[in-house]
mmCIF file of C-alpha atoms and ligand atoms in Angstrom:
data_model
loop_
_atom_site.group_PDB
_atom_site.id
_atom_site.type_symbol
_atom_site.label_atom_id
_atom_site.label_comp_id
_atom_site.label_asym_id
_atom_site.label_seq_id
_atom_site.Cartn_x
_atom_site.Cartn_y
_atom_site.Cartn_z
ATOM 1 C CA MET A 368 195.283 103.193 169.305
ATOM 2 C CA LYS A 369 193.108 106.029 167.970
ATOM 3 C CA LEU A 370 192.983 104.381 164.602
ATOM 4 C CA LEU A 371 191.965 101.020 166.121
ATOM 5 C CA GLU A 372 189.145 102.726 168.006
ATOM 6 C CA TYR A 373 188.037 104.557 164.906
ATOM 7 C CA VAL A 374 187.587 101.424 162.909
ATOM 8 C CA ASN A 375 186.564 99.435 166.040
ATOM 9 C CA LEU A 376 189.248 96.811 165.577
ATOM 10 C CA LYS A 377 190.802 94.591 168.228
ATOM 11 C CA VAL A 378 194.151 93.128 167.338
ATOM 12 C CA VAL A 379 195.170 90.140 169.399
ATOM 13 C CA GLU A 380 197.588 91.977 171.744
ATOM 14 C CA SER A 381 199.062 88.744 173.257
ATOM 15 C CA LEU A 382 200.422 87.742 169.852
ATOM 16 C CA LYS A 383 202.580 90.871 169.305
ATOM 17 C CA GLY A 384 206.046 89.743 168.302
ATOM 18 C CA LYS A 385 205.130 86.050 168.311
ATOM 19 C CA ASP A 386 206.087 83.487 165.644
ATOM 20 C CA LEU A 387 203.415 81.453 163.922
ATOM 21 C CA LEU A 388 204.918 78.012 163.120
ATOM 22 C CA THR A 389 201.966 75.916 164.161
ATOM 23 C CA TRP A 390 198.652 76.408 166.046
ATOM 24 C CA LEU A 391 200.046 74.145 168.727
ATOM 25 C CA ASP A 392 201.797 77.180 170.171
ATOM 26 C CA TYR A 393 198.572 79.250 170.360
ATOM 27 C CA SER A 394 195.669 79.225 172.780
ATOM 28 C CA SER A 395 192.141 78.442 171.625
ATOM 29 C CA GLU A 396 191.101 81.933 172.763
ATOM 30 C CA GLU A 397 193.801 83.553 170.658
ATOM 31 C CA ILE A 398 192.724 81.665 167.517
ATOM 32 C CA GLY A 399 189.082 82.599 168.227
ATOM 33 C CA GLN A 400 190.080 86.235 168.569
ATOM 34 C CA LEU A 401 192.086 86.047 165.281
ATOM 35 C CA LEU A 402 188.928 84.762 163.544
ATOM 36 C CA ASP A 403 186.863 87.693 165.005
ATOM 37 C CA LEU A 404 189.482 90.112 163.741
ATOM 38 C CA ALA A 405 189.552 88.415 160.244
ATOM 39 C CA VAL A 406 185.717 88.811 160.073
ATOM 40 C CA ASP A 407 186.066 92.540 161.021
ATOM 41 C CA LEU A 408 188.913 93.125 158.531
ATOM 42 C CA LYS A 409 186.968 91.460 155.740
ATOM 43 C CA GLY A 410 183.931 93.597 156.506
ATOM 44 C CA LEU A 411 185.970 96.747 156.294
ATOM 45 C CA ALA A 412 187.680 95.644 153.053
ATOM 46 C CA LYS A 413 184.249 94.981 151.486
ATOM 47 C CA SER A 414 183.479 98.698 152.281
ATOM 48 C CA ASN A 415 186.906 99.632 150.809
ATOM 49 C CA VAL A 416 188.284 100.599 154.300
ATOM 50 C CA TYR A 417 191.866 99.580 154.789
ATOM 51 C CA PRO A 418 193.238 100.634 158.209
ATOM 52 C CA PRO A 419 196.965 101.227 157.886
ATOM 53 C CA LEU A 420 197.914 99.261 160.971
ATOM 54 C CA LEU A 421 201.355 98.188 159.502
ATOM 55 C CA ALA A 422 202.478 101.515 158.048
ATOM 56 C CA GLU A 423 206.289 101.500 157.634
ATOM 57 C CA LYS A 424 206.482 97.684 158.254
ATOM 58 C CA THR A 425 208.161 95.337 155.780
ATOM 59 C CA LEU A 426 207.432 91.621 155.642
ATOM 60 C CA GLY A 427 210.006 89.368 153.790
ATOM 61 C CA LEU A 428 208.481 86.445 151.881
ATOM 62 C CA ILE A 429 210.860 83.490 151.339
ATOM 63 C CA PHE A 430 209.775 80.678 149.040
ATOM 64 C CA GLU A 431 211.510 77.370 148.409
ATOM 65 C CA LYS A 432 208.356 76.108 146.595
ATOM 66 C CA HIS A 433 205.684 77.382 144.123
ATOM 67 C CA SER A 434 202.783 79.449 145.349
ATOM 68 C CA THR A 435 199.854 81.344 143.969
ATOM 69 C CA ARG A 436 197.559 82.046 146.962
ATOM 70 C CA THR A 437 200.143 82.372 149.709
ATOM 71 C CA ARG A 438 202.420 84.738 147.887
ATOM 72 C CA ILE A 439 199.732 86.996 146.479
ATOM 73 C CA SER A 440 197.531 87.151 149.606
ATOM 74 C CA PHE A 441 200.502 87.983 151.794
ATOM 75 C CA GLU A 442 201.726 90.727 149.404
ATOM 76 C CA VAL A 443 198.175 92.240 149.015
ATOM 77 C CA GLY A 444 197.503 91.815 152.764
ATOM 78 C CA MET A 445 200.646 93.843 153.642
ATOM 79 C CA ASN A 446 199.698 96.476 151.078
ATOM 80 C CA GLN A 447 196.230 96.781 152.384
ATOM 81 C CA LEU A 448 197.605 97.209 155.988
ATOM 82 C CA GLY A 449 199.768 100.032 154.796
ATOM 83 C CA GLY A 450 203.063 98.076 154.809
ATOM 84 C CA LYS A 451 205.236 96.410 152.194
ATOM 85 C CA ALA A 452 206.049 92.818 151.327
ATOM 86 C CA MET A 453 209.268 91.679 149.579
ATOM 87 C CA TYR A 454 209.274 88.411 147.662
ATOM 88 C CA MET A 455 212.456 86.297 147.680
ATOM 89 C CA HIS A 456 212.994 82.899 146.071
ATOM 90 C CA ALA A 457 215.313 80.908 148.281
ATOM 91 C CA ARG A 458 217.511 80.048 145.291
ATOM 92 C CA ASP A 459 218.275 83.748 144.745
ATOM 93 C CA LEU A 460 219.383 84.164 148.437
ATOM 94 C CA GLN A 461 222.726 82.985 149.735
ATOM 95 C CA ILE A 462 220.942 80.071 151.494
ATOM 96 C CA GLY A 463 220.692 78.681 147.928
ATOM 97 C CA ARG A 464 224.580 78.569 148.034
ATOM 98 C CA GLY A 465 224.844 77.142 151.495
ATOM 99 C CA GLU A 466 224.720 80.151 153.907
ATOM 100 C CA PRO A 467 223.184 78.808 157.204
ATOM 101 C CA ILE A 468 219.557 79.672 157.714
ATOM 102 C CA SER A 469 220.438 80.859 161.254
ATOM 103 C CA ASP A 470 222.822 83.591 159.833
ATOM 104 C CA THR A 471 220.143 84.475 157.286
ATOM 105 C CA GLY A 472 217.634 84.920 160.149
ATOM 106 C CA LYS A 473 219.975 87.181 162.072
ATOM 107 C CA VAL A 474 220.793 89.301 159.053
ATOM 108 C CA LEU A 475 217.186 89.713 157.958
ATOM 109 C CA SER A 476 216.195 90.736 161.418
ATOM 110 C CA GLY A 477 218.226 93.887 160.897
ATOM 111 C CA TYR A 478 216.205 94.846 157.851
ATOM 112 C CA LEU A 479 212.701 93.506 158.091
ATOM 113 C CA ASP A 480 209.780 93.470 160.639
ATOM 114 C CA GLY A 481 208.743 89.924 159.939
ATOM 115 C CA ILE A 482 209.472 86.903 157.672
ATOM 116 C CA MET A 483 206.983 84.583 156.086
ATOM 117 C CA ILE A 484 208.578 81.410 154.766
ATOM 118 C CA ARG A 485 207.446 78.440 152.684
ATOM 119 C CA ALA A 486 210.074 75.709 153.116
ATOM 120 C CA ASN A 487 210.670 72.112 152.380
ATOM 121 C CA SER A 488 211.569 71.335 155.988
ATOM 122 C CA HIS A 489 209.750 72.366 159.098
ATOM 123 C CA LYS A 490 212.977 71.986 160.989
ATOM 124 C CA MET A 491 214.549 74.710 158.849
ATOM 125 C CA VAL A 492 211.754 77.074 159.777
ATOM 126 C CA GLU A 493 212.219 76.295 163.440
ATOM 127 C CA GLU A 494 215.955 77.080 163.089
ATOM 128 C CA LEU A 495 215.100 80.354 161.330
ATOM 129 C CA ALA A 496 212.618 81.304 164.044
ATOM 130 C CA ASP A 497 215.178 80.521 166.737
ATOM 131 C CA ALA A 498 217.815 82.739 165.165
ATOM 132 C CA ALA A 499 215.620 85.650 163.991
ATOM 133 C CA THR A 500 214.638 88.381 166.480
ATOM 134 C CA ILE A 501 211.583 89.256 164.359
ATOM 135 C CA PRO A 502 208.413 87.119 164.034
ATOM 136 C CA VAL A 503 208.481 84.161 161.565
ATOM 137 C CA ILE A 504 205.201 82.979 159.944
ATOM 138 C CA ASN A 505 205.045 79.500 158.428
ATOM 139 C CA GLY A 506 203.643 79.703 154.837
ATOM 140 C CA LEU A 507 203.752 75.853 154.477
ATOM 141 C CA THR A 508 206.294 73.217 155.405
ATOM 142 C CA ASP A 509 206.341 69.423 155.035
ATOM 143 C CA LEU A 510 204.432 69.293 158.370
ATOM 144 C CA PHE A 511 202.071 72.252 158.700
ATOM 145 C CA HIS A 512 200.145 74.875 156.824
ATOM 146 C CA PRO A 513 198.649 77.068 159.629
ATOM 147 C CA CYS A 514 197.569 80.079 157.558
ATOM 148 C CA GLN A 515 195.484 77.752 155.406
ATOM 149 C CA ALA A 516 193.646 76.365 158.396
ATOM 150 C CA LEU A 517 192.628 79.777 159.703
ATOM 151 C CA ALA A 518 191.125 80.620 156.315
ATOM 152 C CA ASP A 519 189.370 77.267 156.298
ATOM 153 C CA LEU A 520 187.742 77.895 159.672
ATOM 154 C CA LEU A 521 186.773 81.411 158.570
ATOM 155 C CA THR A 522 185.049 79.956 155.541
ATOM 156 C CA ILE A 523 183.190 77.311 157.545
ATOM 157 C CA TYR A 524 182.120 80.043 160.036
ATOM 158 C CA GLU A 525 180.823 82.302 157.202
ATOM 159 C CA VAL A 526 178.861 79.551 155.459
ATOM 160 C CA LYS A 527 177.634 77.538 158.501
ATOM 161 C CA GLY A 528 177.122 80.345 160.997
ATOM 162 C CA HIS A 529 179.026 78.709 163.829
ATOM 163 C CA LEU A 530 181.940 76.285 164.302
ATOM 164 C CA SER A 531 181.347 74.469 167.534
ATOM 165 C CA GLY A 532 179.926 70.994 167.093
ATOM 166 C CA ARG A 533 180.222 71.103 163.274
ATOM 167 C CA LYS A 534 181.462 67.765 161.776
ATOM 168 C CA LEU A 535 184.222 68.012 159.232
ATOM 169 C CA ALA A 536 185.496 65.024 157.185
ATOM 170 C CA TYR A 537 188.974 65.271 155.722
ATOM 171 C CA VAL A 538 189.438 62.559 153.115
ATOM 172 C CA GLY A 539 192.895 62.101 151.670
ATOM 173 C CA ASP A 540 196.554 62.381 152.447
ATOM 174 C CA GLY A 541 197.591 62.848 156.101
ATOM 175 C CA ASN A 542 199.746 65.820 155.098
ATOM 176 C CA ASN A 543 200.699 69.411 156.139
ATOM 177 C CA VAL A 544 197.135 70.654 155.399
ATOM 178 C CA ALA A 545 195.509 67.847 157.416
ATOM 179 C CA HIS A 546 197.835 68.451 160.336
ATOM 180 C CA SER A 547 197.078 72.087 160.617
ATOM 181 C CA LEU A 548 193.347 71.502 160.133
ATOM 182 C CA ILE A 549 193.076 68.956 162.986
ATOM 183 C CA ILE A 550 194.834 71.307 165.361
ATOM 184 C CA ALA A 551 192.651 74.302 164.386
ATOM 185 C CA CYS A 552 189.487 72.189 164.634
ATOM 186 C CA ALA A 553 190.588 70.985 168.051
ATOM 187 C CA HIS A 554 190.944 74.547 169.206
ATOM 188 C CA LEU A 555 187.643 75.740 167.931
ATOM 189 C CA GLY A 556 185.390 72.810 168.982
ATOM 190 C CA VAL A 557 184.947 71.377 165.466
ATOM 191 C CA ASP A 558 184.648 67.562 165.264
ATOM 192 C CA ILE A 559 186.998 66.181 162.559
ATOM 193 C CA THR A 560 187.383 62.678 161.109
ATOM 194 C CA ILE A 561 190.358 62.019 158.936
ATOM 195 C CA ALA A 562 190.157 59.159 156.341
ATOM 196 C CA SER A 563 193.409 58.220 154.736
ATOM 197 C CA PRO A 564 194.686 55.022 153.130
ATOM 198 C CA LYS A 565 196.990 52.787 155.162
ATOM 199 C CA GLY A 566 200.557 54.238 155.099
ATOM 200 C CA PHE A 567 199.352 57.839 154.411
ATOM 201 C CA GLU A 568 197.740 58.571 157.784
ATOM 202 C CA ILE A 569 198.490 61.735 159.772
ATOM 203 C CA SER A 570 201.436 61.770 162.173
ATOM 204 C CA ASN A 571 200.649 60.011 165.437
ATOM 205 C CA ALA A 572 202.645 62.633 167.429
ATOM 206 C CA ILE A 573 200.616 65.500 165.975
ATOM 207 C CA LEU A 574 197.363 63.541 166.431
ATOM 208 C CA GLY A 575 198.249 63.112 170.126
ATOM 209 C CA LYS A 576 198.883 66.801 170.621
ATOM 210 C CA ALA A 577 195.662 67.735 168.830
ATOM 211 C CA GLN A 578 193.720 65.198 170.919
ATOM 212 C CA LYS A 579 194.839 66.994 174.144
ATOM 213 C CA ILE A 580 193.593 70.353 172.818
ATOM 214 C CA ALA A 581 190.338 68.714 171.498
ATOM 215 C CA THR A 582 189.585 67.266 174.964
ATOM 216 C CA LEU A 583 189.720 70.845 176.447
ATOM 217 C CA ASN A 584 187.320 72.188 173.838
ATOM 218 C CA GLY A 585 184.904 69.289 173.483
ATOM 219 C CA SER A 586 185.825 68.416 169.918
ATOM 220 C CA ILE A 587 186.128 64.839 168.745
ATOM 221 C CA ILE A 588 188.999 63.790 166.528
ATOM 222 C CA LEU A 589 188.737 60.423 164.808
ATOM 223 C CA THR A 590 190.820 58.626 162.196
ATOM 224 C CA THR A 591 189.777 55.878 159.855
ATOM 225 C CA ASN A 592 190.743 54.149 156.587
ATOM 226 C CA ASN A 593 187.179 54.297 155.415
ATOM 227 C CA PRO A 594 186.091 57.445 153.464
ATOM 228 C CA ILE A 595 182.329 56.597 153.816
ATOM 229 C CA GLU A 596 182.653 56.431 157.608
ATOM 230 C CA ALA A 597 184.337 59.845 157.638
ATOM 231 C CA VAL A 598 181.881 61.581 155.394
ATOM 232 C CA SER A 599 178.729 60.099 157.046
ATOM 233 C CA ASN A 600 176.618 62.992 158.321
ATOM 234 C CA ALA A 601 179.416 65.486 157.708
ATOM 235 C CA ASP A 602 178.736 69.232 157.508
ATOM 236 C CA VAL A 603 182.003 69.852 155.682
ATOM 237 C CA ILE A 604 184.008 67.681 153.315
ATOM 238 C CA TYR A 605 187.637 68.667 152.798
ATOM 239 C CA THR A 606 190.342 67.213 150.552
ATOM 240 C CA ASP A 607 193.766 68.129 149.327
ATOM 241 C CA VAL A 608 196.039 66.757 146.557
ATOM 242 C CA TRP A 609 197.298 63.145 146.844
ATOM 243 C CA THR A 610 200.759 64.174 145.774
ATOM 244 C CA SER A 611 202.188 67.273 147.505
ATOM 245 C CA MET A 612 204.947 69.557 146.204
ATOM 246 C CA GLY A 613 208.185 67.648 146.329
ATOM 247 C CA GLN A 614 206.595 64.178 146.133
ATOM 248 C CA GLU A 615 206.161 64.125 142.304
ATOM 249 C CA GLU A 616 208.197 60.940 141.887
ATOM 250 C CA GLU A 617 205.670 59.113 144.067
ATOM 251 C CA THR A 618 202.691 60.202 141.848
ATOM 252 C CA ALA A 619 201.998 56.792 140.273
ATOM 253 C CA ALA A 620 202.171 54.858 143.592
ATOM 254 C CA ARG A 621 199.978 57.525 145.245
ATOM 255 C CA LEU A 622 197.302 57.409 142.487
ATOM 256 C CA LYS A 623 197.025 53.612 143.210
ATOM 257 C CA ALA A 624 197.039 53.959 147.017
ATOM 258 C CA PHE A 625 194.284 56.598 147.018
ATOM 259 C CA GLU A 626 191.916 54.754 144.762
ATOM 260 C CA GLY A 627 188.443 55.000 146.396
ATOM 261 C CA TYR A 628 189.251 58.234 148.216
ATOM 262 C CA GLN A 629 187.990 60.554 145.540
ATOM 263 C CA ILE A 630 185.360 63.052 146.568
ATOM 264 C CA ASN A 631 182.646 62.370 144.033
ATOM 265 C CA ASP A 632 178.865 62.232 143.680
ATOM 266 C CA ASN A 633 178.691 58.713 145.218
ATOM 267 C CA LEU A 634 180.726 59.658 148.338
ATOM 268 C CA VAL A 635 178.942 62.938 149.115
ATOM 269 C CA LYS A 636 175.605 61.137 149.274
ATOM 270 C CA HIS A 637 176.650 60.092 152.774
ATOM 271 C CA ALA A 638 177.128 63.699 153.958
ATOM 272 C CA LYS A 639 174.440 66.096 155.155
ATOM 273 C CA PRO A 640 172.360 67.354 152.249
ATOM 274 C CA ASP A 641 173.683 70.878 152.710
ATOM 275 C CA TYR A 642 177.282 69.814 153.042
ATOM 276 C CA LEU A 643 180.109 72.262 152.209
ATOM 277 C CA PHE A 644 183.039 71.271 150.066
ATOM 278 C CA LEU A 645 186.463 72.734 150.680
ATOM 279 C CA HIS A 646 189.921 72.327 149.138
ATOM 280 C CA CYS A 647 193.021 74.363 149.899
ATOM 281 C CA LEU A 648 193.864 74.425 146.133
ATOM 282 C CA PRO A 649 195.605 73.903 143.788
ATOM 283 C CA ALA A 650 193.355 70.927 142.874
ATOM 284 C CA HIS A 651 193.752 68.041 140.472
ATOM 285 C CA ARG A 652 190.272 67.681 139.064
ATOM 286 C CA GLU A 653 189.211 63.991 138.589
ATOM 287 C CA GLU A 654 192.015 62.831 141.013
ATOM 288 C CA GLU A 655 191.221 63.760 144.604
ATOM 289 C CA VAL A 656 187.969 65.505 143.593
ATOM 290 C CA ALA A 657 185.400 65.071 140.812
ATOM 291 C CA THR A 658 184.874 68.115 138.661
ATOM 292 C CA SER A 659 181.116 67.963 139.472
ATOM 293 C CA ILE A 660 181.898 68.494 143.163
ATOM 294 C CA ILE A 661 184.640 71.167 143.093
ATOM 295 C CA ASP A 662 182.716 73.105 140.532
ATOM 296 C CA GLY A 663 179.323 72.307 141.959
ATOM 297 C CA PRO A 664 176.899 74.158 144.221
ATOM 298 C CA HIS A 665 178.335 72.937 147.505
ATOM 299 C CA SER A 666 181.849 74.131 146.810
ATOM 300 C CA ALA A 667 183.206 77.263 148.480
ATOM 301 C CA VAL A 668 186.836 76.824 147.345
ATOM 302 C CA PHE A 669 187.220 80.292 145.839
ATOM 303 C CA GLN A 670 185.644 81.944 148.929
ATOM 304 C CA GLN A 671 188.120 79.860 150.888
ATOM 305 C CA ALA A 672 190.974 81.034 148.718
ATOM 306 C CA GLU A 673 189.941 84.680 149.169
ATOM 307 C CA ASN A 674 189.775 84.137 152.921
ATOM 308 C CA ARG A 675 193.521 83.490 152.986
ATOM 309 C CA LEU A 676 193.875 87.274 152.535
ATOM 310 C CA HIS A 677 191.486 88.280 155.328
ATOM 311 C CA ALA A 678 192.704 85.606 157.799
ATOM 312 C CA GLN A 679 196.391 86.509 157.197
ATOM 313 C CA LYS A 680 195.688 90.218 157.673
ATOM 314 C CA ALA A 681 194.388 89.326 161.119
ATOM 315 C CA ILE A 682 197.606 87.394 161.825
ATOM 316 C CA LEU A 683 199.857 90.118 160.449
ATOM 317 C CA ALA A 684 198.056 92.945 162.154
ATOM 318 C CA SER A 685 198.290 91.105 165.502
ATOM 319 C CA ILE A 686 201.858 89.856 165.243
ATOM 320 C CA LEU A 687 203.496 92.831 163.574
ATOM 321 C CA SER A 688 201.585 95.871 164.843
HETATM 322 N N1 LIG B 1720 196.662 76.835 149.289
HETATM 323 C C1 LIG B 1720 197.935 77.312 149.038
HETATM 324 O O1 LIG B 1720 198.706 77.449 149.927
HETATM 325 O O2 LIG B 1720 198.145 77.720 147.771
HETATM 326 P P1 LIG B 1720 199.508 78.136 147.076
HETATM 327 O O3 LIG B 1720 200.307 76.982 147.032
HETATM 328 O O4 LIG B 1720 199.069 78.666 145.773
HETATM 329 O O5 LIG B 1720 200.064 79.188 147.963
HETATM 330 N N1 LIG B 1721 199.664 69.577 150.483
HETATM 331 C C1 LIG B 1721 199.886 70.524 149.449
HETATM 332 C C2 LIG B 1721 199.295 71.834 149.801
HETATM 333 C C3 LIG B 1721 199.524 72.889 148.770
HETATM 334 C C4 LIG B 1721 198.913 74.213 149.176
HETATM 335 C C5 LIG B 1721 201.428 70.562 149.240
HETATM 336 O O1 LIG B 1721 202.153 70.562 150.252
HETATM 337 O O2 LIG B 1721 201.824 70.643 148.077
#
């Protein structure tokens, strides 16, 4: 407590011990408070101040899929908060040989203070969270990528000064990143239009849940199959890969289906002149985004990637401390 007062930090007390599987389980106020904390932690880090809020804590990181940003930002984040992170690839654990994820969750709860998991199936992460007695953080599943969305909002806030009433256009696949983004935008009063080709739209069930949250916060969520309609007058343009991890065999069909959805110089003409371009990365240049855009003056993708670290430190400090 003394330490928190010294650095004037407010962890989000109501989140202590809570899982983070999707922002659907969090209140709009809690997400706003996490963003405030992320801003404060980033400010301290820029002055080389690293409050050891998680001294003696160990976070396990389980990966079923590749990662650069998620793995490294969680490891560095735990180090900066005075704790430790332990990387495990799922194939090296006994789950790779068929041990139930529920038994794994119970066992790991005896050693660790929290688990971050990147998994193929969201259902598996729910089973892990049900069995574990320690918090479980979703580091990407087939359905959601909540940590990414918090970093995205932090970046928009930093560049645009405020979130409420900003207009975001997500053009591309109705995937895990899009799902977490619509929920986070709904919580923080950001208007969001999703443009996806027919057959690649976001889940109707998740859209319905996000709409309910949006109504409470005055944000407008729209969906369309027309990228120009989505981008018109947008403050922020966001895209992600057309072929996510695990969908590689669909690549050719997806390249065809997403024709006309590339973020390029012609499309961005419809946005506000000072539009911001975001991408969760990794990107496929000249597929979902033209090189001139992702490497151009409106792009903040590397600031966005750095913000994974600061946003996740806010999550970790609140859930684990
Ligand atoms: N954006 C993101 O989650 O990146 P990684 O796959 O590198 O973790
Ligand atoms: N939608 C992408 C995001 C990668 C961070 C995927 O799931 O591969």
